[in-house]
mmCIF file of C-alpha atoms in Angstrom:
data_model
loop_
_atom_site.group_PDB
_atom_site.id
_atom_site.type_symbol
_atom_site.label_atom_id
_atom_site.label_comp_id
_atom_site.label_asym_id
_atom_site.label_seq_id
_atom_site.Cartn_x
_atom_site.Cartn_y
_atom_site.Cartn_z
ATOM 1 C CA VAL A 1 -18.818 36.249 -83.733
ATOM 2 C CA ALA A 2 -18.653 39.893 -84.698
ATOM 3 C CA GLY A 3 -15.712 42.199 -84.088
ATOM 4 C CA SER A 4 -15.377 44.296 -80.967
ATOM 5 C CA ASP A 5 -17.057 47.698 -80.721
ATOM 6 C CA ALA A 6 -15.562 48.118 -77.265
ATOM 7 C CA TYR A 7 -11.999 47.777 -78.543
ATOM 8 C CA ASN A 8 -12.629 48.967 -82.118
ATOM 9 C CA ALA A 9 -10.789 45.869 -83.225
ATOM 10 C CA VAL A 10 -11.139 42.792 -85.418
ATOM 11 C CA LEU A 11 -11.556 39.485 -83.585
ATOM 12 C CA ASN A 12 -9.076 36.791 -84.690
ATOM 13 C CA TYR A 13 -9.802 33.193 -83.700
ATOM 14 C CA ASN A 14 -7.687 30.041 -84.104
ATOM 15 C CA PRO A 15 -10.009 27.026 -83.630
ATOM 16 C CA ASN A 16 -7.118 24.575 -83.459
ATOM 17 C CA LEU A 17 -5.403 26.340 -80.564
ATOM 18 C CA GLN A 18 -8.680 27.735 -79.215
ATOM 19 C CA ILE A 19 -7.110 31.189 -78.961
ATOM 20 C CA ALA A 20 -8.890 34.453 -79.741
ATOM 21 C CA ASP A 21 -7.461 37.969 -79.757
ATOM 22 C CA PHE A 22 -8.559 41.478 -80.651
ATOM 23 C CA ALA A 23 -6.280 42.992 -83.288
ATOM 24 C CA SER A 24 -5.713 46.745 -83.057
ATOM 25 C CA GLU A 25 -3.622 48.681 -85.542
ATOM 26 C CA ASP A 26 -0.517 48.978 -83.388
ATOM 27 C CA GLY A 27 -1.051 46.124 -80.935
ATOM 28 C CA SER A 28 -1.472 48.396 -77.943
ATOM 29 C CA GLY A 29 -4.067 47.896 -75.239
ATOM 30 C CA VAL A 30 -7.414 49.689 -75.521
ATOM 31 C CA GLY A 31 -9.593 50.919 -72.671
ATOM 32 C CA ALA A 32 -13.208 50.049 -73.413
ATOM 33 C CA ALA A 33 -16.106 52.299 -72.460
ATOM 34 C CA ASP A 34 -18.303 51.072 -69.637
ATOM 35 C CA GLY A 35 -21.258 49.081 -70.975
ATOM 36 C CA SER A 36 -19.827 48.619 -74.471
ATOM 37 C CA ASP A 37 -19.964 45.250 -76.283
ATOM 38 C CA VAL A 38 -16.679 43.330 -76.189
ATOM 39 C CA MET A 39 -17.996 40.709 -78.593
ATOM 40 C CA VAL A 40 -21.391 39.677 -79.927
ATOM 41 C CA LEU A 41 -22.054 36.011 -80.658
ATOM 42 C CA THR A 42 -24.807 35.079 -83.094
ATOM 43 C CA ILE A 43 -26.176 31.579 -82.509
ATOM 44 C CA THR A 44 -28.339 29.926 -85.184
ATOM 45 C CA ILE A 45 -30.963 27.547 -83.812
ATOM 46 C CA PRO A 46 -31.636 24.570 -86.147
ATOM 47 C CA ALA A 47 -35.206 24.224 -87.359
ATOM 48 C CA GLY A 48 -37.237 21.775 -85.299
ATOM 49 C CA THR A 49 -35.281 22.346 -82.079
ATOM 50 C CA GLU A 50 -37.439 21.552 -79.054
ATOM 51 C CA ALA A 51 -38.518 24.464 -76.844
ATOM 52 C CA GLY A 52 -36.512 24.888 -73.654
ATOM 53 C CA LYS A 53 -33.299 26.230 -72.174
ATOM 54 C CA TYR A 54 -29.976 25.068 -73.627
ATOM 55 C CA TYR A 55 -27.236 25.910 -71.167
ATOM 56 C CA ILE A 56 -23.801 27.209 -72.123
ATOM 57 C CA ASN A 57 -21.106 26.282 -69.617
ATOM 58 C CA ILE A 58 -17.723 28.032 -69.716
ATOM 59 C CA PRO A 59 -15.051 25.439 -68.851
ATOM 60 C CA ALA A 60 -12.378 26.079 -66.285
ATOM 61 C CA GLY A 61 -8.776 26.717 -67.265
ATOM 62 C CA TYR A 62 -9.254 29.754 -69.508
ATOM 63 C CA PHE A 63 -6.477 32.366 -69.756
ATOM 64 C CA ILE A 64 -6.935 36.073 -70.480
ATOM 65 C CA SER A 65 -4.098 38.501 -71.098
ATOM 66 C CA THR A 66 -3.653 42.133 -72.060
ATOM 67 C CA GLU A 67 -0.951 44.086 -73.873
ATOM 68 C CA GLY A 68 2.396 42.314 -73.651
ATOM 69 C CA GLY A 69 0.822 39.032 -72.552
ATOM 70 C CA ILE A 70 0.190 40.212 -68.977
ATOM 71 C CA ASP A 71 -2.136 37.785 -67.198
ATOM 72 C CA ILE A 72 -5.415 39.459 -66.157
ATOM 73 C CA THR A 73 -7.495 36.288 -65.792
ATOM 74 C CA ASP A 74 -8.294 37.060 -62.158
ATOM 75 C CA ARG A 75 -9.822 40.398 -63.178
ATOM 76 C CA VAL A 76 -12.349 38.907 -65.585
ATOM 77 C CA VAL A 77 -15.532 37.252 -64.349
ATOM 78 C CA MET A 78 -16.877 34.556 -66.688
ATOM 79 C CA MET A 79 -20.548 33.677 -66.203
ATOM 80 C CA ASN A 80 -22.421 30.699 -67.602
ATOM 81 C CA GLY A 81 -25.701 31.301 -69.423
ATOM 82 C CA TYR A 82 -28.238 29.706 -71.704
ATOM 83 C CA VAL A 83 -30.054 30.026 -75.012
ATOM 84 C CA GLU A 84 -33.824 29.757 -74.633
ATOM 85 C CA VAL A 85 -35.886 28.360 -77.506
ATOM 86 C CA LEU A 86 -39.492 29.531 -77.160
ATOM 87 C CA PRO A 87 -42.533 27.448 -78.197
ATOM 88 C CA GLU A 88 -43.560 27.648 -81.859
ATOM 89 C CA VAL A 89 -46.702 29.562 -82.913
ATOM 90 C CA THR A 90 -49.733 27.250 -83.218
ATOM 91 C CA THR A 91 -52.917 28.469 -84.986
ATOM 92 C CA THR A 92 -56.193 26.502 -85.093
ATOM 93 C CA THR A 93 -59.006 27.633 -87.443
ATOM 94 C CA THR A 94 -62.591 26.250 -87.600
ATOM 95 C CA THR A 95 -64.660 26.856 -90.800
ATOM 96 C CA THR A 96 -68.346 27.972 -90.750
ATOM 97 C CA THR A 97 -70.638 25.796 -92.929
ATOM 98 C CA THR A 98 -74.239 26.741 -94.000
ATOM 99 C CA THR A 99 -76.483 24.049 -95.544
ATOM 100 C CA THR A 100 -79.796 24.883 -97.404
ATOM 101 C CA THR A 101 -82.344 22.133 -98.140
ATOM 102 C CA THR A 102 -85.278 22.726 -100.566
ATOM 103 C CA THR A 103 -88.341 20.413 -100.472
ATOM 104 C CA THR A 104 -90.982 20.392 -103.268
ATOM 105 C CA THR A 105 -94.422 18.949 -102.503
ATOM 106 C CA THR A 106 -96.936 18.190 -105.315
ATOM 107 C CA THR A 107 -100.664 17.949 -104.404
ATOM 108 C CA THR A 108 -103.205 16.554 -106.869
ATOM 109 C CA THR A 109 -106.917 17.428 -106.364
ATOM 110 C CA THR A 110 -109.592 15.678 -108.421
ATOM 111 C CA THR A 111 -113.136 17.115 -108.615
ATOM 112 C CA THR A 112 -115.859 15.005 -110.239
ATOM 113 C CA THR A 113 -119.146 16.608 -111.360
ATOM 114 C CA THR A 114 -122.000 14.331 -112.457
ATOM 115 C CA THR A 115 -122.864 16.052 -115.666
ATOM 116 C CA THR A 116 -122.043 15.397 -119.205
ATOM 117 C CA THR A 117 -118.636 16.947 -118.634
ATOM 118 C CA THR A 118 -115.966 15.688 -116.169
ATOM 119 C CA THR A 119 -113.263 18.156 -115.255
ATOM 120 C CA THR A 120 -110.043 17.116 -113.551
ATOM 121 C CA THR A 121 -108.003 19.935 -112.059
ATOM 122 C CA THR A 122 -104.404 19.380 -110.968
ATOM 123 C CA THR A 123 -102.979 21.895 -108.528
ATOM 124 C CA THR A 124 -99.291 21.905 -107.749
ATOM 125 C CA THR A 125 -98.144 23.535 -104.526
ATOM 126 C CA THR A 126 -94.420 24.166 -103.959
ATOM 127 C CA THR A 127 -93.170 24.372 -100.366
ATOM 128 C CA THR A 128 -89.582 25.429 -99.725
ATOM 129 C CA THR A 129 -87.963 24.481 -96.399
ATOM 130 C CA THR A 130 -84.587 26.062 -95.557
ATOM 131 C CA THR A 131 -82.371 24.496 -92.875
ATOM 132 C CA THR A 132 -79.333 26.536 -91.836
ATOM 133 C CA THR A 133 -76.487 25.009 -89.779
ATOM 134 C CA THR A 134 -74.047 27.530 -88.329
ATOM 135 C CA THR A 135 -70.646 26.573 -86.844
ATOM 136 C CA THR A 136 -68.884 29.225 -84.798
ATOM 137 C CA THR A 137 -65.370 29.969 -85.986
ATOM 138 C CA THR A 138 -62.806 29.867 -83.161
ATOM 139 C CA THR A 139 -59.182 30.818 -83.705
ATOM 140 C CA THR A 140 -56.678 29.960 -80.978
ATOM 141 C CA THR A 141 -53.213 31.370 -81.364
ATOM 142 C CA THR A 142 -50.366 30.506 -78.990
ATOM 143 C CA THR A 143 -47.342 32.719 -79.278
ATOM 144 C CA PRO A 144 -44.186 32.901 -77.148
ATOM 145 C CA GLY A 145 -45.385 36.181 -75.691
ATOM 146 C CA ASP A 146 -48.692 34.798 -74.449
ATOM 147 C CA ASN A 147 -47.368 32.440 -71.770
ATOM 148 C CA THR A 148 -44.706 33.145 -69.157
ATOM 149 C CA LEU A 149 -42.104 30.708 -67.865
ATOM 150 C CA ASP A 150 -42.831 30.543 -64.143
ATOM 151 C CA ARG A 151 -40.160 28.145 -62.915
ATOM 152 C CA VAL A 152 -37.973 25.138 -63.679
ATOM 153 C CA TYR A 153 -37.767 22.213 -61.292
ATOM 154 C CA ALA A 154 -35.832 18.967 -61.208
ATOM 155 C CA VAL A 155 -36.424 15.337 -60.301
ATOM 156 C CA VAL A 156 -33.215 13.520 -59.379
ATOM 157 C CA GLU A 157 -31.921 10.190 -58.182
ATOM 158 C CA THR A 158 -28.616 10.153 -56.300
ATOM 159 C CA THR A 159 -25.942 7.939 -54.797
ATOM 160 C CA PRO A 160 -23.562 8.995 -51.994
ATOM 161 C CA GLY A 161 -19.915 9.841 -52.604
ATOM 162 C CA TYR A 162 -16.811 9.670 -50.396
ATOM 163 C CA TYR A 163 -14.165 12.408 -50.245
ATOM 164 C CA PHE A 164 -11.035 13.587 -48.419
ATOM 165 C CA SER A 165 -11.063 16.695 -46.252
ATOM 166 C CA HIS A 166 -7.969 18.012 -48.086
ATOM 167 C CA ASP A 167 -9.588 17.898 -51.559
ATOM 168 C CA ASN A 168 -9.843 21.556 -52.591
ATOM 169 C CA THR A 169 -10.567 21.003 -56.284
ATOM 170 C CA THR A 170 -13.694 21.065 -58.425
ATOM 171 C CA TYR A 171 -14.505 18.308 -60.886
ATOM 172 C CA ASP A 172 -13.288 18.849 -64.451
ATOM 173 C CA ALA A 173 -14.369 16.270 -67.029
ATOM 174 C CA ASN A 174 -11.527 17.332 -69.331
ATOM 175 C CA SER A 175 -8.846 16.810 -66.684
ATOM 176 C CA GLU A 176 -6.919 13.596 -66.125
ATOM 177 C CA TYR A 177 -7.458 14.136 -62.396
ATOM 178 C CA GLN A 178 -10.931 12.966 -61.362
ATOM 179 C CA THR A 179 -11.202 14.846 -58.075
ATOM 180 C CA GLY A 180 -13.696 17.170 -56.411
ATOM 181 C CA PHE A 181 -17.392 16.371 -55.977
ATOM 182 C CA ASN A 182 -18.254 13.994 -58.809
ATOM 183 C CA PRO A 183 -21.381 14.564 -60.967
ATOM 184 C CA GLY A 184 -21.759 10.784 -60.995
ATOM 185 C CA MET A 185 -23.509 11.167 -57.636
ATOM 186 C CA ILE A 186 -26.512 12.305 -59.722
ATOM 187 C CA THR A 187 -27.601 9.016 -61.300
ATOM 188 C CA SER A 188 -30.719 10.470 -62.942
ATOM 189 C CA LEU A 189 -31.830 14.035 -63.713
ATOM 190 C CA LYS A 190 -35.059 15.255 -65.295
ATOM 191 C CA LEU A 191 -35.907 18.937 -65.763
ATOM 192 C CA TYR A 192 -39.390 20.378 -66.137
ATOM 193 C CA GLU A 193 -40.581 23.861 -67.161
ATOM 194 C CA VAL A 194 -43.819 25.255 -65.758
ATOM 195 C CA TRP A 195 -45.527 27.944 -67.903
ATOM 196 C CA VAL A 196 -48.364 30.271 -66.894
ATOM 197 C CA THR A 197 -51.005 31.754 -69.222
ATOM 198 C CA PRO A 198 -51.809 35.506 -69.284
ATOM 199 C CA GLU A 199 -54.885 34.685 -67.163
ATOM 200 C CA GLY A 200 -52.669 33.143 -64.490
ATOM 201 C CA ALA A 201 -53.504 29.500 -65.230
ATOM 202 C CA GLU A 202 -50.600 27.101 -64.688
ATOM 203 C CA LEU A 203 -50.007 24.705 -67.580
ATOM 204 C CA ASP A 204 -48.856 21.117 -67.252
ATOM 205 C CA PRO A 205 -45.078 20.755 -66.708
ATOM 206 C CA VAL A 206 -43.043 20.227 -69.873
ATOM 207 C CA GLU A 207 -39.968 18.000 -69.691
ATOM 208 C CA ILE A 208 -36.949 19.578 -71.377
ATOM 209 C CA ALA A 209 -33.675 18.196 -72.696
ATOM 210 C CA VAL A 210 -30.839 17.670 -70.201
ATOM 211 C CA ASP A 211 -27.106 18.075 -70.809
ATOM 212 C CA ALA A 212 -25.442 15.966 -68.095
ATOM 213 C CA THR A 213 -22.142 17.838 -68.557
ATOM 214 C CA LEU A 214 -23.753 20.895 -66.943
ATOM 215 C CA ILE A 215 -24.273 19.159 -63.586
ATOM 216 C CA ASN A 216 -22.011 20.780 -60.991
ATOM 217 C CA PHE A 217 -21.844 21.866 -57.369
ATOM 218 C CA GLY A 218 -21.547 25.627 -57.648
ATOM 219 C CA GLY A 219 -17.770 25.706 -57.254
ATOM 220 C CA ASN A 220 -17.990 24.045 -53.841
ATOM 221 C CA THR A 221 -15.198 21.624 -52.829
ATOM 222 C CA PRO A 222 -14.932 18.867 -50.183
ATOM 223 C CA GLU A 223 -12.428 20.996 -48.286
ATOM 224 C CA ASP A 224 -14.865 23.938 -48.308
ATOM 225 C CA GLU A 225 -17.605 21.824 -46.780
ATOM 226 C CA TYR A 226 -15.315 20.214 -44.201
ATOM 227 C CA LYS A 227 -13.822 23.511 -43.016
ATOM 228 C CA ASN A 228 -16.799 25.837 -43.301
ATOM 229 C CA ASN A 229 -19.687 23.508 -42.512
ATOM 230 C CA PHE A 230 -18.149 20.830 -40.306
ATOM 231 C CA GLN A 231 -20.479 17.947 -39.456
ATOM 232 C CA GLU A 232 -19.652 15.617 -36.580
ATOM 233 C CA ASP A 233 -21.274 12.717 -38.418
ATOM 234 C CA PHE A 234 -19.152 13.366 -41.559
ATOM 235 C CA SER A 235 -22.358 13.621 -43.646
ATOM 236 C CA TYR A 236 -22.805 16.716 -45.849
ATOM 237 C CA ASP A 237 -25.769 17.836 -47.957
ATOM 238 C CA VAL A 238 -24.163 19.373 -51.042
ATOM 239 C CA ALA A 239 -26.268 21.670 -53.254
ATOM 240 C CA VAL A 240 -26.598 20.558 -56.882
ATOM 241 C CA TYR A 241 -26.417 23.013 -59.791
ATOM 242 C CA TYR A 242 -27.288 22.851 -63.481
ATOM 243 C CA GLY A 243 -25.111 25.381 -65.235
ATOM 244 C CA ALA A 244 -25.352 28.520 -63.115
ATOM 245 C CA ASP A 245 -28.714 27.587 -61.542
ATOM 246 C CA ALA A 246 -29.183 25.816 -58.217
ATOM 247 C CA LEU A 247 -31.638 22.937 -58.690
ATOM 248 C CA VAL A 248 -34.925 22.840 -56.778
ATOM 249 C CA ASP A 249 -37.718 20.285 -56.593
ATOM 250 C CA ALA A 250 -41.366 20.820 -57.551
ATOM 251 C CA ASP A 251 -42.021 22.510 -54.201
ATOM 252 C CA GLY A 252 -39.076 24.898 -54.539
ATOM 253 C CA ASN A 253 -36.819 23.101 -52.050
ATOM 254 C CA ALA A 254 -33.083 22.991 -52.782
ATOM 255 C CA ILE A 255 -31.887 19.674 -54.193
ATOM 256 C CA THR A 256 -28.828 18.214 -52.480
ATOM 257 C CA VAL A 257 -26.782 15.037 -52.629
ATOM 258 C CA THR A 258 -25.120 13.358 -49.645
ATOM 259 C CA ALA A 259 -21.317 13.371 -49.509
ATOM 260 C CA TYR A 260 -19.249 11.779 -46.744
ATOM 261 C CA ILE A 261 -16.007 13.648 -46.007
ATOM 262 C CA GLY A 262 -13.242 12.602 -43.629
ATOM 263 C CA VAL A 263 -9.528 12.688 -42.801
ATOM 264 C CA LYS A 264 -7.239 10.440 -44.847
ATOM 265 C CA GLY A 265 -6.119 7.472 -42.716
ATOM 266 C CA ASP A 266 -8.881 7.893 -40.089
ATOM 267 C CA THR A 267 -10.266 4.356 -39.986
ATOM 268 C CA ASN A 268 -11.987 4.843 -36.616
ATOM 269 C CA LEU A 269 -13.791 8.040 -37.692
ATOM 270 C CA ASP A 270 -12.688 10.106 -34.719
ATOM 271 C CA GLY A 271 -11.129 12.890 -36.824
ATOM 272 C CA VAL A 272 -7.438 12.050 -36.239
ATOM 273 C CA VAL A 273 -4.926 9.420 -37.384
ATOM 274 C CA THR A 274 -3.486 7.300 -34.548
ATOM 275 C CA PRO A 275 -1.985 3.801 -34.145
ATOM 276 C CA SER A 276 -5.500 2.528 -33.339
ATOM 277 C CA ASP A 277 -6.485 3.175 -36.956
ATOM 278 C CA ALA A 278 -3.670 0.934 -38.170
ATOM 279 C CA ALA A 279 -4.722 -1.712 -35.635
ATOM 280 C CA SER A 280 -8.297 -1.661 -36.985
ATOM 281 C CA ILE A 281 -7.039 -2.181 -40.539
ATOM 282 C CA LEU A 282 -4.912 -5.160 -39.463
ATOM 283 C CA SER A 283 -7.809 -6.664 -37.501
ATOM 284 C CA TYR A 284 -10.132 -6.321 -40.487
ATOM 285 C CA TYR A 285 -7.554 -7.864 -42.820
ATOM 286 C CA ALA A 286 -7.034 -10.861 -40.520
ATOM 287 C CA ASP A 287 -10.783 -11.457 -40.161
ATOM 288 C CA VAL A 288 -11.306 -11.359 -43.927
ATOM 289 C CA GLN A 289 -8.467 -13.827 -44.526
ATOM 290 C CA THR A 290 -10.005 -16.367 -42.145
ATOM 291 C CA ASN A 291 -13.563 -15.913 -43.356
ATOM 292 C CA LEU A 292 -14.469 -18.299 -46.171
ATOM 293 C CA ALA A 293 -17.616 -16.444 -47.206
ATOM 294 C CA ALA A 294 -17.586 -14.924 -50.689
ATOM 295 C CA ASP A 295 -18.763 -11.568 -49.331
ATOM 296 C CA ALA A 296 -16.357 -11.524 -46.374
ATOM 297 C CA LYS A 297 -14.885 -8.112 -47.270
ATOM 298 C CA GLU A 298 -18.350 -6.580 -47.373
ATOM 299 C CA THR A 299 -19.783 -8.163 -44.232
ATOM 300 C CA THR A 300 -16.743 -7.917 -41.928
ATOM 301 C CA ASP A 301 -16.798 -4.829 -39.723
ATOM 302 C CA LEU A 302 -13.965 -2.352 -40.238
ATOM 303 C CA CYS A 303 -14.873 0.753 -38.227
ATOM 304 C CA PRO A 304 -15.013 0.005 -34.471
ATOM 305 C CA ASN A 305 -16.783 3.315 -33.705
ATOM 306 C CA ILE A 306 -20.243 2.254 -32.504
ATOM 307 C CA ASN A 307 -21.656 5.685 -33.439
ATOM 308 C CA TYR A 308 -21.236 4.903 -37.140
ATOM 309 C CA THR A 309 -22.605 1.470 -37.967
ATOM 310 C CA ALA A 310 -24.532 2.239 -41.169
ATOM 311 C CA VAL A 311 -23.105 0.826 -44.392
ATOM 312 C CA GLU A 312 -22.199 4.317 -45.642
ATOM 313 C CA TYR A 313 -19.856 4.779 -42.674
ATOM 314 C CA GLU A 314 -18.217 1.432 -43.282
ATOM 315 C CA ASN A 315 -17.647 2.580 -46.868
ATOM 316 C CA LEU A 316 -16.266 5.935 -45.664
ATOM 317 C CA SER A 317 -13.957 4.174 -43.200
ATOM 318 C CA ALA A 318 -12.675 1.918 -45.999
ATOM 319 C CA PHE A 319 -12.217 4.908 -48.324
ATOM 320 C CA LEU A 320 -10.119 6.759 -45.739
ATOM 321 C CA SER A 321 -8.171 3.600 -44.812
ATOM 322 C CA ASP A 322 -7.229 2.693 -48.395
ATOM 323 C CA VAL A 323 -4.398 5.217 -48.152
ATOM 324 C CA ASN A 324 -2.110 3.901 -50.879
ATOM 325 C CA THR A 325 -4.776 3.905 -53.597
ATOM 326 C CA ASN A 326 -4.294 6.663 -56.141
ATOM 327 C CA GLU A 327 -6.754 9.444 -55.375
ATOM 328 C CA PHE A 328 -6.920 10.185 -59.103
ATOM 329 C CA ASP A 329 -8.448 6.799 -59.906
ATOM 330 C CA PRO A 330 -11.818 7.235 -61.664
ATOM 331 C CA GLY A 331 -14.582 5.890 -59.480
ATOM 332 C CA ASN A 332 -12.488 5.931 -56.297
ATOM 333 C CA TRP A 333 -15.110 8.256 -54.785
ATOM 334 C CA ALA A 334 -17.838 5.612 -55.176
ATOM 335 C CA LEU A 335 -16.176 2.297 -54.235
ATOM 336 C CA THR A 336 -17.734 0.292 -51.413
ATOM 337 C CA LYS A 337 -15.775 -1.446 -48.663
ATOM 338 C CA GLY A 338 -16.152 -4.793 -50.433
ATOM 339 C CA GLU A 339 -14.683 -3.355 -53.641
ATOM 340 C CA ARG A 340 -11.455 -2.275 -51.927
ATOM 341 C CA ALA A 341 -8.313 -4.206 -51.049
ATOM 342 C CA LEU A 342 -7.224 -3.177 -47.547
ATOM 343 C CA THR A 343 -3.889 -4.768 -46.666
ATOM 344 C CA PRO A 344 -1.154 -4.536 -44.004
ATOM 345 C CA SER A 345 0.623 -2.007 -46.234
ATOM 346 C CA ASP A 346 -2.233 0.456 -45.597
ATOM 347 C CA ALA A 347 -1.766 -0.057 -41.856
ATOM 348 C CA ALA A 348 2.009 0.455 -42.222
ATOM 349 C CA ASP A 349 1.452 3.728 -44.100
ATOM 350 C CA ASP A 350 -0.955 4.887 -41.377
ATOM 351 C CA LEU A 351 1.696 4.208 -38.726
ATOM 352 C CA GLY A 352 4.371 5.927 -40.808
ATOM 353 C CA PHE A 353 2.162 8.999 -41.175
ATOM 354 C CA TYR A 354 1.458 9.103 -37.440
ATOM 355 C CA ALA A 355 5.169 8.840 -36.591
ATOM 356 C CA GLU A 356 6.074 11.611 -39.038
ATOM 357 C CA VAL A 357 3.444 13.930 -37.574
ATOM 358 C CA GLN A 358 4.884 13.424 -34.085
ATOM 359 C CA VAL A 359 8.381 14.586 -35.073
ATOM 360 C CA THR A 360 7.408 17.402 -37.476
ATOM 361 C CA LEU A 361 7.109 20.987 -36.308
ATOM 362 C CA ASN A 362 3.782 22.465 -37.429
ATOM 363 C CA PRO A 363 2.977 19.472 -39.624
ATOM 364 C CA VAL A 364 0.889 19.921 -42.764
ATOM 365 C CA HIS A 365 -0.867 16.583 -43.151
ATOM 366 C CA TYR A 366 -1.281 16.818 -46.901
ATOM 367 C CA ASP A 367 2.448 17.461 -47.401
ATOM 368 C CA ILE A 368 3.398 14.480 -45.243
ATOM 369 C CA TRP A 369 1.081 12.146 -47.148
ATOM 370 C CA ASN A 370 2.446 13.474 -50.426
ATOM 371 C CA GLU A 371 6.021 12.764 -49.343
ATOM 372 C CA MET A 372 5.080 9.237 -48.285
ATOM 373 C CA LEU A 373 2.954 8.487 -51.369
ATOM 374 C CA PRO A 374 4.315 10.641 -54.211
ATOM 375 C CA GLY A 375 2.021 10.938 -57.212
ATOM 376 C CA ARG A 376 -0.945 9.419 -55.421
ATOM 377 C CA LEU A 377 -2.467 12.599 -54.093
ATOM 378 C CA LEU A 378 -4.146 15.445 -55.893
ATOM 379 C CA THR A 379 -2.263 18.626 -56.706
ATOM 380 C CA ARG A 380 -3.579 21.356 -54.469
ATOM 381 C CA VAL A 381 -4.711 24.574 -56.147
#
């Protein structure tokens, strides 16, 4: 990292604290000229690195201040990017070979004359045959400038996730709170580059390396989807990103993953919490207790709403009904109905929430749940 031309300052960096600052002579703030370089990073690519894009993702939680420590984080836009390693130069050379073959033929002629003298004459004739084999020399050179990257597409496998309508956070792998849309919904990701020759011919797709930590959802949150794109069937197609790029398939269609989003405590999937939700939990619990089958929790119906009978809705109903489970628990977003433990205490909490809503002026549902179940809800941002 070089110093800053924009600030005419030396860049100081503490790797232990992960803090960097620009040191001017008197410590005062400097106004940089428009378009000037704040810092220039030089990245060395190891020899043998495969061709492709290597994405650089700026993590959340950064802090930027100016003179006197004044927070100006909200005035700075941080954008993810990538380093692109281009294909290596490949040169193929064919050598021309010429072969000459010489053939010598000896002919002996004998002439006999019936006289007192016999003369034998030997004549030698030399014939030279030349055979020339010519191989055309062809040199093919592939350089990064010859071919053009046309597009990148993805092939994914997914699994649905379950989320609360009040979750207004984005997933952060470095946070102790595993909330927001979880990248685990993408169970497999393969990326392919498609290059085009100068003549316009499309080359075979080339699979490139994938960094799973770059999978994200473009800053979108469950609350965003629920409020801005409400779906009566609680099913949402959430766009998938890799770094700053929205993923598309081989045909250019946006790649999405299905997320089910509902209201905490809404067992019946009608959008509100009422005593009937608590009754459904108690009914389910009683049926499971009297069912001797090993898979009773999975096979016993929980949601009485006949509009939502698919297994994903049973899982969503169980997710919303399991009100006293810590929302921070890793994997909570993916648990099935059979993997949960719905008990009368969940029904009691549902009833308590309903009663509190009835006697509260302008109730904020999240705040009421947080008072009832302290430490088990996410911290709103």
